[in-house]
């Protein structure tokens, strides 16, 4: 990768027409982005969702070339290399930068659609119908309205609006086929897909890598190699991410006691559960439950 690749922090600083940088570092929203040529190449640490409103942009993402035009939506998972190829003088887009944590937390029961499209089928660009475009702009406008009209953005409302937008995009993704060369996925890609399905379908997700590798009839080392190849994350990273989002979901969205959540998610005892939550969420289960 070229030495002048911009970091995500540089992206935040260099966009002179930045609309908002959400304070918890999980969400950033940029309106009327046009000066991307000075920002590329880029290797963002978060998911990027861009809707082109005019012109076109051609980029190379991990050795594949994609062009985004008016009414197209571009999806880029974290840690991919984005290199410039061509850009029109009238190019403009709306850009959302979302962490894995916020996407998984908001989609939760629909996360498999996102992972299958973005990580498995490499759906990087989709064309929206006029109706889909209007819905995207509608939700996007509501989100910006909340941000621009409130000194302190109502957390629950903002999260709900972003979830609605993501669900609309997932509906489009669910009906979208991957690129032609991915119609017949490789054995490795199918194994990675099965691994994500195994984690998401199990109530107790925090299991040793050997457990999942055994179910796939491969070695733990090979499973981690596949995960790194297709997502730039290790198998352990995926297990922790799914486990943490289950913990976050049940602590914030259920009436289950902390003891019940601990047992439900397969922890041996409350002490172990408490240590795990403090390590990954920075607070005790009780404190995290009441934080907003």
Coordinates of N, CA, C and O in Angstrom, one line a residue, residues 83-255:
X83 N -8.1 2.3 -3.2 CA -7.2 3.1 -4.1 C -8.0 3.8 -5.2 O -9.0 3.3 -5.7
X84 N -7.6 5.1 -5.5 CA -8.4 5.8 -6.5 C -8.0 5.3 -7.9 O -6.9 4.9 -8.2
X85 N -9.0 5.3 -8.8 CA -8.8 5.0 -10.2 C -9.2 6.2 -11.1 O -8.5 6.7 -11.9
X86 N -10.5 6.6 -10.9 CA -11.0 7.8 -11.6 C -12.1 8.4 -10.9 O -12.8 7.8 -10.1
X87 N -12.3 9.7 -11.1 CA -13.4 10.5 -10.4 C -13.9 11.6 -11.3 O -13.0 12.3 -12.0
X88 N -15.2 11.8 -11.4 CA -15.7 12.9 -12.2 C -15.7 14.2 -11.5 O -15.7 14.2 -10.2
X89 N -15.6 15.3 -12.2 CA -15.6 16.6 -11.5 C -16.8 16.9 -10.7 O -16.8 17.7 -9.8
X90 N -17.9 16.3 -11.1 CA -19.2 16.6 -10.4 C -19.6 15.5 -9.4 O -20.7 15.5 -8.9
X91 N -18.6 14.7 -9.0 CA -18.9 13.6 -8.0 C -19.3 14.2 -6.7 O -18.7 15.1 -6.2
X92 N -20.4 13.6 -6.1 CA -20.8 14.0 -4.8 C -21.5 12.8 -4.1 O -22.2 12.0 -4.8
X93 N -21.3 12.6 -2.8 CA -22.0 11.5 -2.2 C -22.2 11.8 -0.7 O -21.7 12.8 -0.2
X94 N -23.1 11.0 -0.1 CA -23.3 11.1 1.3 C -22.6 9.9 1.9 O -22.7 8.8 1.4
X95 N -21.9 10.1 3.0 CA -21.1 9.0 3.6 C -21.4 8.8 5.0 O -21.4 9.7 5.8
X96 N -21.5 7.5 5.4 CA -21.7 7.1 6.8 C -20.5 6.2 7.1 O -20.1 5.3 6.3
X97 N -19.9 6.4 8.3 CA -18.8 5.6 8.8 C -19.3 5.0 10.1 O -19.6 5.7 11.0
X98 N -19.4 3.6 10.1 CA -20.0 2.9 11.2 C -19.1 1.8 11.7 O -18.6 1.0 10.9
X99 N -18.9 1.7 13.0 CA -18.0 0.7 13.5 C -18.7 -0.7 13.5 O -20.0 -0.8 13.4
X100 N -18.0 -1.7 13.5 CA -18.6 -3.1 13.6 C -19.5 -3.2 14.8 O -20.5 -3.9 14.7
X101 N -19.1 -2.6 15.9 CA -19.8 -2.7 17.1 C -21.2 -2.1 16.9 O -22.2 -2.7 17.3
X102 N -21.3 -0.9 16.3 CA -22.6 -0.3 16.2 C -23.5 -1.1 15.2 O -24.7 -1.2 15.3
X103 N -22.9 -1.6 14.1 CA -23.7 -2.3 13.1 C -24.2 -3.6 13.7 O -25.4 -3.9 13.6
X104 N -23.3 -4.3 14.4 CA -23.8 -5.6 15.0 C -24.8 -5.3 16.1 O -25.8 -6.1 16.3
X105 N -24.6 -4.3 16.9 CA -25.5 -4.0 18.0 C -26.9 -3.6 17.5 O -27.9 -4.0 18.0
X106 N -27.0 -2.8 16.4 CA -28.2 -2.3 15.9 C -28.9 -3.4 15.0 O -30.2 -3.5 15.1
X107 N -28.2 -4.2 14.2 CA -28.8 -5.2 13.4 C -29.2 -6.4 14.2 O -30.2 -7.0 14.1
X108 N -28.3 -6.8 15.0 CA -28.4 -8.0 15.9 C -29.0 -9.2 15.2 O -28.3 -10.0 14.7
X109 N -30.4 -9.3 15.1 CA -31.0 -10.5 14.5 C -30.9 -10.5 13.0 O -31.2 -11.5 12.4
X110 N -30.4 -9.4 12.4 CA -30.3 -9.4 10.9 C -28.8 -9.4 10.5 O -28.5 -9.2 9.3
X111 N -27.9 -9.5 11.5 CA -26.5 -9.3 11.2 C -26.0 -10.3 10.2 O -25.0 -10.0 9.4
X112 N -26.6 -11.5 10.1 CA -26.1 -12.5 9.1 C -26.3 -12.0 7.7 O -25.4 -12.3 6.8
X113 N -27.3 -11.2 7.4 CA -27.5 -10.7 6.1 C -26.3 -9.7 5.7 O -25.8 -9.8 4.6
X114 N -26.0 -8.9 6.7 CA -24.9 -8.0 6.5 C -23.6 -8.7 6.2 O -22.9 -8.4 5.3
X115 N -23.3 -9.7 7.1 CA -22.0 -10.4 7.0 C -22.0 -11.2 5.7 O -20.9 -11.2 5.0
X116 N -23.1 -11.8 5.3 CA -23.1 -12.6 4.1 C -22.8 -11.7 2.9 O -22.1 -12.1 1.9
X117 N -23.4 -10.5 2.8 CA -23.3 -9.7 1.7 C -21.9 -9.0 1.6 O -21.2 -9.0 0.6
X118 N -21.5 -8.4 2.8 CA -20.3 -7.6 2.8 C -19.0 -8.4 2.9 O -18.0 -8.2 2.2
X119 N -19.0 -9.5 3.7 CA -17.8 -10.3 3.9 C -17.8 -11.5 3.0 O -16.7 -12.0 2.5
X120 N -19.0 -12.1 2.7 CA -19.0 -13.4 2.0 C -19.1 -13.2 0.5 O -18.3 -13.6 -0.3
X121 N -20.1 -12.4 0.1 CA -20.4 -12.2 -1.4 C -19.7 -11.0 -1.9 O -19.7 -10.7 -3.1
X122 N -19.0 -10.2 -1.0 CA -18.3 -9.0 -1.5 C -19.2 -8.1 -2.3 O -18.8 -7.6 -3.4
X123 N -20.4 -7.8 -1.8 CA -21.3 -6.9 -2.4 C -20.8 -5.5 -2.1 O -21.1 -5.0 -1.0
X124 N -20.0 -4.9 -3.0 CA -19.4 -3.6 -2.7 C -20.3 -2.5 -3.3 O -20.2 -1.3 -2.8
X125 N -21.0 -2.7 -4.3 CA -21.8 -1.7 -5.0 C -23.2 -2.3 -5.3 O -23.3 -3.3 -6.0
X126 N -24.3 -1.6 -5.0 CA -25.6 -1.9 -5.4 C -26.3 -0.7 -6.0 O -26.0 0.4 -5.6
X127 N -27.2 -0.9 -7.0 CA -27.9 0.2 -7.6 C -29.3 0.2 -7.0 O -30.0 -0.9 -6.9
X128 N -29.7 1.3 -6.5 CA -31.0 1.5 -5.8 C -32.1 2.0 -6.8 O -31.8 2.8 -7.7
X129 N -33.3 1.4 -6.6 CA -34.4 2.0 -7.4 C -34.8 3.4 -6.9 O -34.3 3.8 -5.8
X130 N -35.6 4.1 -7.6 CA -36.0 5.4 -7.2 C -36.7 5.4 -5.8 O -36.5 6.2 -5.0
X131 N -37.5 4.3 -5.6 CA -38.2 4.2 -4.3 C -37.2 4.0 -3.1 O -37.2 4.6 -2.1
X132 N -36.2 3.1 -3.4 CA -35.2 2.8 -2.4 C -34.3 4.1 -2.1 O -34.0 4.4 -0.9
X133 N -34.0 4.8 -3.1 CA -33.3 6.1 -3.0 C -34.1 7.1 -2.1 O -33.5 7.7 -1.2
X134 N -35.4 7.2 -2.4 CA -36.2 8.1 -1.6 C -36.2 7.7 -0.1 O -36.2 8.6 0.8
X135 N -36.3 6.4 0.1 CA -36.3 5.9 1.5 C -35.0 6.2 2.2 O -34.9 6.6 3.4
X136 N -33.9 6.0 1.5 CA -32.6 6.2 2.0 C -32.4 7.7 2.4 O -32.0 8.1 3.5
X137 N -32.8 8.6 1.5 CA -32.7 10.0 1.7 C -33.6 10.4 2.8 O -33.3 11.3 3.7
X138 N -34.8 9.8 3.0 CA -35.7 10.1 4.0 C -35.1 9.8 5.4 O -35.1 10.7 6.3
X139 N -34.6 8.6 5.6 CA -34.0 8.3 6.9 C -32.8 9.1 7.2 O -32.5 9.5 8.3
X140 N -32.0 9.3 6.1 CA -30.7 10.1 6.3 C -31.1 11.5 6.7 O -30.5 12.1 7.6
X141 N -32.2 12.1 6.1 CA -32.6 13.4 6.5 C -33.1 13.5 7.9 O -32.8 14.5 8.6
X142 N -33.8 12.5 8.4 CA -34.2 12.4 9.8 C -33.0 12.4 10.7 O -33.0 13.1 11.8
X143 N -32.0 11.6 10.4 CA -30.8 11.5 11.2 C -30.1 12.8 11.3 O -29.8 13.3 12.4
X144 N -29.9 13.5 10.2 CA -29.3 14.8 10.2 C -30.1 15.8 10.9 O -29.5 16.7 11.6
X145 N -31.4 15.8 10.8 CA -32.3 16.7 11.5 C -32.1 16.6 13.0 O -32.0 17.6 13.7
X146 N -32.1 15.4 13.5 CA -31.9 15.2 14.9 C -30.5 15.7 15.4 O -30.4 16.3 16.5
X147 N -29.5 15.5 14.6 CA -28.2 15.9 14.9 C -28.1 17.5 14.9 O -27.5 18.1 15.8
X148 N -28.6 18.1 13.8 CA -28.5 19.5 13.7 C -29.4 20.3 14.6 O -29.1 21.5 14.9
X149 N -30.5 19.8 15.0 CA -31.5 20.5 15.8 C -31.4 20.3 17.3 O -32.3 20.8 18.0
X150 N -30.5 19.5 17.7 CA -30.3 19.2 19.2 C -28.9 19.4 19.6 O -28.0 18.8 18.9
X151 N -28.6 20.1 20.6 CA -27.3 20.3 21.1 C -26.8 18.9 21.7 O -25.6 18.6 21.5
X152 N -27.7 18.2 22.3 CA -27.4 16.8 22.8 C -28.3 15.9 22.0 O -29.5 16.0 22.2
X153 N -27.7 15.1 21.1 CA -28.6 14.2 20.3 C -29.2 13.1 21.2 O -28.6 12.4 22.0
X154 N -30.6 13.0 21.1 CA -31.2 11.9 21.9 C -30.7 10.5 21.4 O -30.9 10.1 20.3
X155 N -30.0 9.9 22.3 CA -29.3 8.7 22.0 C -30.2 7.6 21.4 O -29.9 7.0 20.3
X156 N -31.3 7.3 22.1 CA -32.2 6.2 21.7 C -32.8 6.5 20.3 O -32.9 5.6 19.5
X157 N -33.2 7.7 20.1 CA -33.8 8.1 18.8 C -32.8 8.0 17.7 O -33.1 7.5 16.6
X158 N -31.6 8.5 17.9 CA -30.6 8.4 16.9 C -30.3 7.0 16.5 O -30.2 6.6 15.3
X159 N -30.1 6.1 17.5 CA -29.8 4.7 17.3 C -31.0 4.1 16.5 O -30.7 3.3 15.6
X160 N -32.2 4.4 16.9 CA -33.4 3.8 16.2 C -33.4 4.2 14.7 O -33.8 3.4 13.9
X161 N -33.1 5.5 14.4 CA -33.1 5.9 13.0 C -32.0 5.3 12.2 O -32.3 4.9 11.1
X162 N -30.8 5.1 12.8 CA -29.7 4.4 12.1 C -30.1 3.0 11.9 O -29.8 2.4 10.8
X163 N -30.7 2.4 12.9 CA -31.1 1.0 12.7 C -32.1 0.8 11.6 O -32.1 -0.1 10.8
X164 N -33.1 1.8 11.5 CA -34.1 1.7 10.4 C -33.4 1.8 9.1 O -33.8 1.1 8.1
X165 N -32.4 2.7 9.0 CA -31.7 2.8 7.7 C -30.9 1.6 7.4 O -30.9 1.1 6.2
X166 N -30.3 1.0 8.4 CA -29.5 -0.3 8.1 C -30.4 -1.4 7.7 O -30.1 -2.2 6.9
X167 N -31.6 -1.5 8.3 CA -32.6 -2.5 8.0 C -33.1 -2.4 6.5 O -33.2 -3.4 5.8
X168 N -33.3 -1.1 6.1 CA -33.6 -0.9 4.7 C -32.5 -1.4 3.8 O -32.8 -2.0 2.7
X169 N -31.3 -1.1 4.1 CA -30.2 -1.5 3.3 C -30.0 -3.0 3.3 O -29.7 -3.6 2.3
X170 N -30.3 -3.6 4.5 CA -30.2 -5.1 4.5 C -31.3 -5.8 3.6 O -31.0 -6.8 3.1
X171 N -32.4 -5.1 3.6 CA -33.5 -5.6 2.7 C -33.0 -5.6 1.2 O -33.3 -6.6 0.5
X172 N -32.3 -4.6 0.8 CA -31.8 -4.5 -0.5 C -30.7 -5.5 -0.7 O -30.6 -6.2 -1.7
X173 N -29.8 -5.6 0.3 CA -28.7 -6.6 0.2 C -29.2 -8.0 0.1 O -28.6 -8.9 -0.6
X174 N -30.3 -8.3 0.9 CA -30.8 -9.7 0.9 C -31.3 -10.1 -0.5 O -31.3 -11.3 -0.8
X175 N -31.6 -9.1 -1.4 CA -32.1 -9.4 -2.7 C -31.1 -9.2 -3.8 O -31.4 -9.2 -5.0
X176 N -29.8 -9.0 -3.3 CA -28.8 -8.6 -4.3 C -27.8 -9.8 -4.4 O -27.3 -10.3 -3.3
X177 N -27.5 -10.2 -5.6 CA -26.5 -11.2 -5.8 C -25.1 -10.6 -5.7 O -24.9 -9.4 -6.1
X178 N -24.1 -11.4 -5.4 CA -22.7 -10.9 -5.4 C -22.2 -10.8 -6.8 O -22.9 -11.1 -7.8
X179 N -20.9 -10.3 -7.0 CA -20.3 -10.2 -8.3 C -20.3 -11.6 -9.0 O -20.4 -12.6 -8.4
X180 N -20.2 -11.5 -10.3 CA -20.3 -12.7 -11.1 C -19.3 -13.8 -10.7 O -19.5 -15.0 -10.7
X181 N -18.0 -13.3 -10.4 CA -17.0 -14.3 -10.0 C -17.2 -14.9 -8.6 O -16.4 -15.7 -8.2
X182 N -18.2 -14.4 -7.9 CA -18.4 -15.0 -6.6 C -19.7 -15.8 -6.5 O -20.2 -16.2 -5.5
X183 N -20.3 -16.1 -7.7 CA -21.5 -16.9 -7.7 C -21.2 -18.3 -7.2 O -22.0 -18.9 -6.5
X184 N -20.0 -18.8 -7.5 CA -19.5 -20.1 -7.0 C -18.4 -19.8 -6.0 O -17.2 -19.8 -6.4
X185 N -18.7 -19.6 -4.7 CA -17.7 -19.2 -3.8 C -16.7 -20.4 -3.6 O -17.0 -21.5 -3.8
X186 N -15.5 -20.0 -3.2 CA -14.4 -21.0 -2.9 C -14.8 -21.8 -1.7 O -15.6 -21.4 -0.9
X187 N -14.1 -22.9 -1.5 CA -14.3 -23.7 -0.3 C -14.0 -22.9 0.9 O -14.7 -23.0 1.9
X188 N -12.9 -22.1 0.9 CA -12.5 -21.3 2.0 C -13.5 -20.3 2.4 O -13.9 -20.1 3.6
X189 N -14.1 -19.7 1.4 CA -15.1 -18.7 1.6 C -16.4 -19.3 2.2 O -17.1 -18.7 3.1
X190 N -16.7 -20.5 1.7 CA -17.9 -21.2 2.3 C -17.7 -21.6 3.7 O -18.6 -21.5 4.6
X191 N -16.4 -22.0 4.1 CA -16.1 -22.4 5.4 C -16.2 -21.1 6.4 O -16.7 -21.2 7.5
X192 N -15.7 -20.0 5.9 CA -15.8 -18.8 6.7 C -17.3 -18.4 6.9 O -17.7 -18.0 8.0
X193 N -18.1 -18.5 5.8 CA -19.5 -18.3 6.0 C -20.2 -19.2 7.0 O -21.0 -18.7 7.8
X194 N -19.8 -20.4 6.9 CA -20.4 -21.4 7.9 C -20.0 -21.1 9.3 O -20.8 -21.3 10.2
X195 N -18.8 -20.6 9.5 CA -18.3 -20.2 10.8 C -19.1 -19.1 11.4 O -19.6 -19.2 12.5
X196 N -19.4 -18.1 10.6 CA -20.2 -16.9 11.1 C -21.6 -17.4 11.4 O -22.2 -17.0 12.3
X197 N -22.1 -18.3 10.6 CA -23.5 -18.9 10.8 C -23.5 -19.7 12.1 O -24.5 -19.6 12.9
X198 N -22.4 -20.4 12.3 CA -22.4 -21.2 13.6 C -22.4 -20.3 14.8 O -23.1 -20.6 15.8
X199 N -21.6 -19.2 14.8 CA -21.6 -18.3 15.9 C -22.9 -17.7 16.1 O -23.5 -17.7 17.2
X200 N -23.5 -17.1 15.0 CA -24.7 -16.4 15.1 C -25.9 -17.2 15.5 O -26.9 -16.8 16.2
X201 N -25.9 -18.5 15.2 CA -27.0 -19.4 15.5 C -27.0 -20.0 16.9 O -28.0 -20.6 17.3
X202 N -25.9 -19.9 17.6 CA -25.7 -20.5 18.9 C -26.0 -19.5 20.0 O -25.5 -18.3 19.9
X203 N -26.8 -19.8 20.9 CA -27.1 -18.9 22.1 C -25.8 -18.7 22.9 O -25.5 -17.5 23.3
X204 N -25.1 -19.7 23.1 CA -23.8 -19.6 23.8 C -22.7 -19.5 22.7 O -22.3 -20.5 22.0
X205 N -22.2 -18.3 22.5 CA -21.2 -18.0 21.4 C -19.8 -18.1 21.9 O -18.9 -18.3 21.2
X206 N -19.6 -17.9 23.2 CA -18.2 -17.8 23.8 C -17.7 -19.2 24.0 O -17.8 -19.8 25.1
X207 N -17.2 -19.8 22.9 CA -16.7 -21.2 23.0 C -15.3 -21.2 22.4 O -14.9 -20.2 21.7
X208 N -14.4 -22.1 22.8 CA -13.1 -22.2 22.2 C -13.1 -22.3 20.7 O -14.0 -22.8 20.1
X209 N -12.0 -21.8 20.1 CA -11.9 -21.9 18.6 C -12.0 -23.4 18.2 O -12.5 -23.7 17.2
X210 N -11.4 -24.3 19.1 CA -11.4 -25.7 18.7 C -12.8 -26.2 18.6 O -13.1 -27.2 17.8
X211 N -13.8 -25.7 19.3 CA -15.2 -26.1 19.2 C -15.7 -25.8 17.8 O -16.3 -26.7 17.2
X212 N -15.5 -24.6 17.3 CA -16.0 -24.3 16.0 C -15.2 -25.0 14.9 O -15.8 -25.4 13.9
X213 N -13.9 -25.0 15.1 CA -13.1 -25.7 14.1 C -13.5 -27.2 13.9 O -13.5 -27.7 12.8
X214 N -13.8 -27.8 15.1 CA -14.2 -29.2 15.1 C -15.5 -29.4 14.3 O -15.7 -30.4 13.6
X215 N -16.5 -28.5 14.5 CA -17.7 -28.6 13.8 C -17.5 -28.4 12.3 O -18.3 -28.9 11.5
X216 N -16.5 -27.6 11.9 CA -16.2 -27.4 10.5 C -15.2 -28.5 9.9 O -14.9 -28.5 8.7
X217 N -14.7 -29.3 10.8 CA -13.8 -30.4 10.4 C -12.5 -29.8 9.8 O -12.0 -30.3 8.8
X218 N -12.0 -28.7 10.4 CA -10.7 -28.1 10.1 C -10.0 -27.8 11.3 O -10.5 -27.9 12.4
X219 N -8.7 -27.4 11.2 CA -7.9 -27.1 12.4 C -8.2 -25.7 12.8 O -8.6 -24.8 12.0
X220 N -8.0 -25.4 14.1 CA -8.1 -24.0 14.6 C -7.2 -23.0 13.8 O -7.6 -21.9 13.5
X221 N -6.0 -23.4 13.5 CA -5.1 -22.6 12.8 C -5.6 -22.2 11.4 O -5.6 -21.0 11.0
X222 N -6.2 -23.2 10.7 CA -6.8 -22.9 9.4 C -8.0 -22.0 9.5 O -8.2 -21.2 8.6
X223 N -8.8 -22.2 10.5 CA -10.0 -21.4 10.7 C -9.6 -19.9 10.9 O -10.2 -19.0 10.3
X224 N -8.6 -19.7 11.7 CA -8.1 -18.3 11.9 C -7.5 -17.7 10.7 O -7.7 -16.6 10.4
X225 N -6.8 -18.6 9.9 CA -6.3 -18.1 8.6 C -7.4 -17.6 7.7 O -7.3 -16.6 7.0
X226 N -8.5 -18.4 7.6 CA -9.6 -18.1 6.7 C -10.2 -16.8 7.2 O -10.6 -15.9 6.4
X227 N -10.4 -16.6 8.5 CA -11.0 -15.4 9.0 C -10.2 -14.2 8.7 O -10.7 -13.1 8.3
X228 N -8.9 -14.3 8.8 CA -8.0 -13.2 8.5 C -8.0 -12.9 7.0 O -8.0 -11.7 6.6
X229 N -8.1 -13.9 6.2 CA -8.2 -13.7 4.7 C -9.4 -13.0 4.3 O -9.3 -12.0 3.5
X230 N -10.6 -13.3 4.9 CA -11.8 -12.8 4.4 C -12.4 -11.6 5.2 O -13.3 -11.0 4.7
X231 N -11.8 -11.4 6.3 CA -12.3 -10.3 7.1 C -11.3 -9.4 7.9 O -11.7 -8.5 8.5
X232 N -10.0 -9.8 7.8 CA -9.0 -9.1 8.5 C -9.2 -9.2 10.0 O -8.7 -8.3 10.8
X233 N -9.9 -10.2 10.5 CA -10.1 -10.5 11.9 C -9.8 -11.9 12.2 O -10.0 -12.8 11.3
X234 N -9.4 -12.2 13.4 CA -9.1 -13.6 13.8 C -10.4 -14.2 14.2 O -11.4 -13.6 14.4
X235 N -10.4 -15.6 14.3 CA -11.6 -16.3 14.8 C -12.0 -15.8 16.2 O -13.1 -15.7 16.5
X236 N -10.9 -15.6 17.0 CA -11.2 -15.1 18.4 C -11.9 -13.8 18.4 O -12.8 -13.5 19.2
X237 N -11.4 -12.9 17.5 CA -12.1 -11.6 17.3 C -13.6 -11.7 17.1 O -14.4 -11.0 17.7
X238 N -13.9 -12.6 16.2 CA -15.3 -12.8 15.8 C -16.1 -13.3 17.0 O -17.2 -12.9 17.3
X239 N -15.5 -14.3 17.7 CA -16.2 -14.9 18.9 C -16.5 -13.8 19.9 O -17.6 -13.7 20.5
X240 N -15.4 -13.0 20.2 CA -15.6 -11.9 21.2 C -16.6 -10.9 20.8 O -17.5 -10.5 21.5
X241 N -16.6 -10.5 19.5 CA -17.5 -9.5 19.0 C -19.0 -10.0 19.1 O -19.8 -9.2 19.6
X242 N -19.2 -11.2 18.7 CA -20.6 -11.7 18.9 C -21.0 -11.8 20.3 O -22.2 -11.5 20.7
X243 N -20.1 -12.3 21.2 CA -20.4 -12.4 22.6 C -20.7 -11.1 23.2 O -21.7 -11.0 24.0
X244 N -19.9 -10.1 23.0 CA -20.0 -8.8 23.6 C -21.4 -8.2 23.1 O -22.1 -7.5 23.9
X245 N -21.7 -8.3 21.9 CA -23.0 -7.7 21.4 C -24.2 -8.4 22.0 O -25.2 -7.8 22.2
X246 N -24.1 -9.7 22.3 CA -25.2 -10.4 23.0 C -25.3 -9.8 24.4 O -26.4 -9.6 24.9
X247 N -24.1 -9.7 25.1 CA -24.1 -9.1 26.4 C -24.7 -7.7 26.4 O -25.6 -7.4 27.2
X248 N -24.3 -6.9 25.5 CA -24.8 -5.5 25.4 C -26.3 -5.5 25.1 O -27.0 -4.7 25.8
X249 N -26.8 -6.4 24.3 CA -28.2 -6.5 23.9 C -29.0 -6.8 25.2 O -30.0 -6.2 25.4
X250 N -28.6 -7.9 25.9 CA -29.4 -8.4 27.0 C -29.4 -7.4 28.2 O -30.4 -7.2 28.9
X251 N -28.2 -6.8 28.4 CA -28.1 -5.8 29.5 C -29.0 -4.6 29.2 O -29.6 -4.0 30.2
X252 N -29.0 -4.1 28.0 CA -29.7 -2.9 27.7 C -31.2 -3.1 27.2 O -32.0 -2.2 27.3
X253 N -31.5 -4.3 26.8 CA -32.8 -4.5 26.1 C -33.6 -5.6 26.7 O -34.6 -6.1 26.0
X254 N -33.3 -6.1 27.9 CA -34.1 -7.2 28.5 C -34.3 -7.0 30.0 O -33.6 -6.1 30.6
X255 N -35.3 -7.7 30.5 CA -35.5 -7.6 32.0 C -34.9 -8.7 32.7 O -35.1 -8.9 33.9

